Short mmCIF file of C-alpha atoms in Angstrom, two decimals:
data_model
loop_
_atom_site.label_atom_id
_atom_site.label_comp_id
_atom_site.label_asym_id
_atom_site.label_seq_id
_atom_site.Cartn_x
_atom_site.Cartn_y
_atom_site.Cartn_z
CA GLY Q 1 -0.05 0.13 -0.22
CA GLN Q 2 1.00 3.62 0.12
CA ASN Q 3 2.13 5.45 2.92
CA ILE Q 4 3.59 8.87 4.01
CA ASP Q 5 4.91 9.07 7.59
CA GLN Q 6 5.63 12.23 9.51
CA PRO Q 7 5.37 13.12 13.16
CA THR Q 8 2.28 14.04 14.95
CA GLU Q 9 3.90 16.83 16.82
CA MET Q 10 6.40 18.91 17.32
CA THR Q 11 7.61 21.62 19.44
CA ALA Q 12 10.00 24.47 18.84
CA THR Q 13 11.03 27.79 20.05
CA GLU Q 14 10.36 31.39 18.74
CA GLY Q 15 13.14 32.48 16.77
CA ALA Q 16 14.78 28.60 16.55
CA ILE Q 17 14.97 26.00 13.70
CA VAL Q 18 13.22 23.26 13.38
CA GLN Q 19 12.96 20.22 10.81
CA ILE Q 20 9.84 18.42 9.72
CA ASN Q 21 10.66 14.93 8.39
CA CYS Q 22 8.72 12.96 5.81
CA THR Q 23 9.07 9.05 4.31
CA TYR Q 24 7.24 7.78 2.00
CA GLN Q 25 6.24 4.66 0.26
CA THR Q 26 4.18 5.31 -3.01
CA SER Q 27 3.35 3.52 -6.59
CA GLY Q 28 5.65 5.75 -8.56
CA PHE Q 29 6.65 9.04 -7.83
CA ASN Q 30 5.98 12.62 -9.52
CA GLY Q 31 7.11 15.21 -7.12
CA LEU Q 32 6.66 15.58 -3.05
CA PHE Q 33 4.93 18.55 -1.82
CA TRP Q 34 4.71 20.61 1.27
CA TYR Q 35 1.53 22.46 2.56
CA GLN Q 36 0.68 24.40 5.53
CA GLN Q 37 -2.66 24.31 7.55
CA HIS Q 38 -3.72 26.67 10.19
CA ALA Q 39 -6.11 25.57 12.44
CA GLY Q 40 -9.89 25.75 10.97
CA GLU Q 41 -8.14 27.11 7.60
CA ALA Q 42 -7.39 25.66 4.19
CA PRO Q 43 -4.15 23.88 2.87
CA THR Q 44 -1.68 26.55 1.35
CA PHE Q 45 1.19 25.34 -0.90
CA LEU Q 46 4.26 25.90 0.36
CA SER Q 47 7.10 23.87 -2.07
CA TYR Q 48 7.59 21.43 -4.35
CA ASN Q 49 11.04 19.23 -5.15
CA VAL Q 50 10.70 16.57 -7.90
CA LEU Q 51 14.85 16.38 -8.22
CA ASP Q 52 16.98 15.26 -5.29
CA GLY Q 53 18.29 18.39 -3.43
CA LEU Q 54 17.43 21.23 -1.22
CA GLU Q 55 15.25 23.88 -2.68
CA GLU Q 56 14.97 27.08 -0.55
CA LYS Q 57 12.31 29.78 -0.37
CA GLY Q 58 12.64 32.72 2.36
CA ARG Q 59 12.87 31.13 5.98
CA PHE Q 60 11.73 27.73 4.60
CA SER Q 61 13.46 24.84 2.61
CA SER Q 62 12.53 21.59 1.43
CA PHE Q 63 14.69 18.60 0.78
CA LEU Q 64 14.34 15.69 -1.14
CA SER Q 65 16.20 12.64 -1.56
CA ARG Q 66 14.07 9.86 -4.11
CA SER Q 67 16.68 7.05 -3.26
CA LYS Q 68 15.86 6.97 0.31
CA GLY Q 69 12.04 8.33 -0.25
CA TYR Q 70 12.75 10.52 2.48
CA SER Q 71 11.94 14.61 2.46
CA TYR Q 72 12.28 17.08 5.26
CA LEU Q 73 11.10 20.91 5.70
CA LEU Q 74 13.27 23.22 7.42
CA LEU Q 75 11.90 26.49 8.96
CA LYS Q 76 14.38 29.13 9.96
CA GLU Q 77 13.65 32.04 12.56
CA LEU Q 78 10.66 30.75 13.82
CA GLN Q 79 7.81 33.37 14.22
CA MET Q 80 4.47 32.59 16.36
CA LYS Q 81 2.68 32.53 12.47
CA ASP Q 82 4.31 29.18 12.09
CA SER Q 83 2.43 27.69 14.42
CA ALA Q 84 0.42 24.99 12.26
CA SER Q 85 0.08 22.19 10.77
CA TYR Q 86 2.56 20.99 7.96
CA LEU Q 87 1.25 18.57 5.38
CA CYS Q 88 3.62 16.30 3.26
CA ALA Q 89 1.99 14.98 -0.13
CA VAL Q 90 3.57 12.86 -2.90
CA ARG Q 91 2.18 12.70 -6.47
CA ASP Q 92 1.84 9.07 -7.67
CA SER Q 93 2.22 7.37 -10.92
CA ASN Q 94 -1.62 8.26 -11.12
CA TYR Q 95 -0.77 11.79 -10.63
CA GLN Q 96 -3.01 11.66 -7.40
CA LEU Q 97 -1.74 13.26 -4.60
CA ILE Q 98 -1.03 11.04 -1.49
CA TRP Q 99 -0.97 13.15 2.08
CA GLY Q 100 0.19 12.48 4.89
CA ALA Q 101 -1.82 13.18 8.05
CA GLY Q 102 0.52 16.22 9.24
CA THR Q 103 2.66 17.53 11.75
CA LYS Q 104 1.31 19.80 14.33
CA LEU Q 105 4.50 22.49 14.62
CA ILE Q 106 3.79 24.63 17.95
CA ILE Q 107 5.73 27.44 18.73
CA LYS Q 108 6.68 28.83 22.40
CA PRO Q 109 7.76 32.19 23.24
CA THR I 1 -9.77 37.43 -7.12
CA ALA I 2 -11.79 34.98 -5.48
CA GLY I 3 -10.17 31.52 -6.27
CA ILE I 4 -11.91 28.86 -4.82
CA THR I 5 -15.26 28.99 -2.93
CA GLN I 6 -17.08 26.34 -1.11
CA ALA I 7 -20.84 26.66 -0.05
CA PRO I 8 -22.10 25.82 3.08
CA THR I 9 -19.02 27.02 5.20
CA SER I 10 -20.70 24.31 7.65
CA GLN I 11 -23.84 22.02 8.03
CA ILE I 12 -25.46 20.05 10.30
CA LEU I 13 -27.34 17.45 8.65
CA ALA I 14 -29.63 14.62 9.57
CA ALA I 15 -28.99 10.94 8.79
CA GLY I 16 -30.96 9.58 5.61
CA ARG I 17 -30.70 13.18 4.19
CA SER I 18 -28.89 13.97 0.88
CA MET I 19 -26.76 17.42 0.51
CA THR I 20 -25.03 19.06 -1.94
CA LEU I 21 -21.50 20.77 -1.38
CA ARG I 22 -20.80 23.43 -3.48
CA CYS I 23 -17.09 24.45 -4.84
CA THR I 24 -16.72 27.23 -7.73
CA GLN I 25 -13.27 28.64 -9.12
CA ASP I 26 -12.63 31.33 -10.97
CA MET I 27 -8.54 30.25 -11.93
CA ARG I 28 -9.95 28.62 -15.19
CA HIS I 29 -8.66 25.64 -13.91
CA ASN I 30 -8.97 22.21 -15.87
CA ALA I 31 -8.77 19.86 -12.79
CA MET I 32 -11.02 20.05 -9.26
CA TYR I 33 -11.18 17.54 -6.52
CA TRP I 34 -12.97 16.52 -3.55
CA TYR I 35 -10.90 15.59 -0.09
CA ARG I 36 -12.56 14.72 3.31
CA GLN I 37 -10.08 15.78 6.04
CA ASP I 38 -10.52 13.72 9.20
CA LEU I 39 -8.66 14.10 12.47
CA GLY I 40 -5.69 11.95 12.54
CA LEU I 41 -5.64 11.20 8.86
CA GLY I 42 -4.26 12.70 5.75
CA LEU I 43 -6.17 14.28 2.89
CA ARG I 44 -8.48 11.61 1.28
CA LEU I 45 -9.59 11.81 -2.18
CA ILE I 46 -13.14 11.22 -2.73
CA HIS I 47 -13.27 12.46 -6.54
CA TYR I 48 -11.75 14.52 -8.57
CA SER I 49 -12.30 15.95 -12.66
CA ASN I 50 -9.33 16.47 -14.79
CA THR I 51 -11.19 18.10 -17.59
CA ALA I 52 -15.05 19.49 -17.64
CA GLY I 53 -17.51 16.32 -18.62
CA THR I 54 -15.19 14.01 -16.65
CA THR I 55 -14.97 12.56 -13.51
CA GLY I 56 -13.09 9.68 -11.60
CA LYS I 57 -13.26 8.01 -8.39
CA GLY I 58 -10.43 8.68 -5.85
CA GLU I 59 -10.05 6.84 -2.81
CA VAL I 60 -13.03 7.05 -0.49
CA PRO I 61 -15.87 7.76 -3.35
CA ASP I 62 -18.61 5.09 -1.85
CA GLY I 63 -21.76 7.06 -0.90
CA TYR I 64 -20.68 10.14 -2.86
CA SER I 65 -21.04 11.45 -6.11
CA VAL I 66 -20.01 14.39 -8.31
CA SER I 67 -20.36 16.13 -11.75
CA ARG I 68 -18.35 18.26 -14.03
CA ALA I 69 -21.38 20.20 -16.39
CA ASN I 70 -18.55 23.10 -16.98
CA THR I 71 -15.22 24.40 -15.93
CA ASP I 72 -15.78 26.40 -12.86
CA ASP I 73 -18.16 23.99 -11.21
CA PHE I 74 -17.98 20.83 -9.22
CA PRO I 75 -20.75 19.97 -6.92
CA LEU I 76 -20.22 17.25 -4.43
CA THR I 77 -23.34 14.94 -3.85
CA LEU I 78 -23.99 12.75 -0.47
CA ALA I 79 -27.39 11.15 -1.63
CA SER I 80 -28.20 9.47 1.74
CA ALA I 81 -26.15 10.96 4.74
CA VAL I 82 -24.51 8.44 7.30
CA PRO I 83 -22.86 9.94 10.16
CA SER I 84 -19.60 8.14 8.81
CA GLN I 85 -19.59 11.50 6.63
CA THR I 86 -18.79 13.57 9.00
CA SER I 87 -15.88 15.53 7.84
CA VAL I 88 -14.33 18.75 6.96
CA TYR I 89 -14.61 18.81 3.15
CA PHE I 90 -12.25 20.43 0.78
CA CYS I 91 -12.58 21.26 -2.95
CA ALA I 92 -9.43 21.83 -4.75
CA SER I 93 -8.34 23.02 -8.30
CA SER I 94 -5.06 22.47 -10.14
CA LEU I 95 -4.20 23.75 -13.96
CA LEU I 96 -3.29 20.09 -15.02
CA ALA I 97 -0.19 21.56 -17.42
CA GLY I 98 2.48 19.41 -15.94
CA GLY I 99 5.16 20.91 -14.24
CA THR I 100 4.80 21.59 -10.36
CA ASP I 101 0.76 21.67 -11.12
CA THR I 102 0.02 22.73 -7.67
CA GLN I 103 -3.37 22.49 -6.12
CA TYR I 104 -5.19 25.19 -4.44
CA PHE I 105 -7.62 24.63 -1.89
CA GLY I 106 -11.30 26.06 -1.05
CA PRO I 107 -11.95 27.13 2.40
CA GLY I 108 -13.65 24.01 3.12
CA THR I 109 -17.43 22.95 4.51
CA ARG I 110 -17.71 21.45 7.87
CA LEU I 111 -20.17 19.07 7.86
CA THR I 112 -21.76 16.99 10.70
CA VAL I 113 -24.31 14.07 10.09
CA LEU I 114 -26.45 13.47 13.14
#
């Protein structure tokens, strides 16, 4: 079966750095997405990786290793507004997104 | 730009009743999707449509039907609601032109079936 694994919850301190990991086993691979979802709101797109390596976008970076079935989202200079759930999703061979359950990130002052 | 709108925002429905969740996008996206989101689970695809006039089944299609009469609208119908259909429903759309093909989400409909 297809599976996306992420930690359920993480806690970090304002101003610090946090890394959210995602491992996947899917039938085929056509890219990996990270979305941010604040409580009670819709998911919003953060990043996309299809080739191995690091993609940097401001305070957020996303890394992909296809051979290891592994990605991480790195958030730097954490702000209180970064408190949200972070969703990892893989586009499979049918071009459909398979979603992880999300990682709830709690930022403490 | 409105993007994607969904209606209603929330609804309480008696079991056995039917209901249609509405979704409209103004981005001229080719593909549209319906997901449900339940606590502790990832988003699960119910139905999708790659272009007007075509639809397909996702991971959890039972008890739901969709239609895609035009590019903008993609309603989701529950013919006879059951309590297990209590969930938050998200509509999404994407251009489906290859590459990143990012999905953009509507604000969601919170449905409670009693």
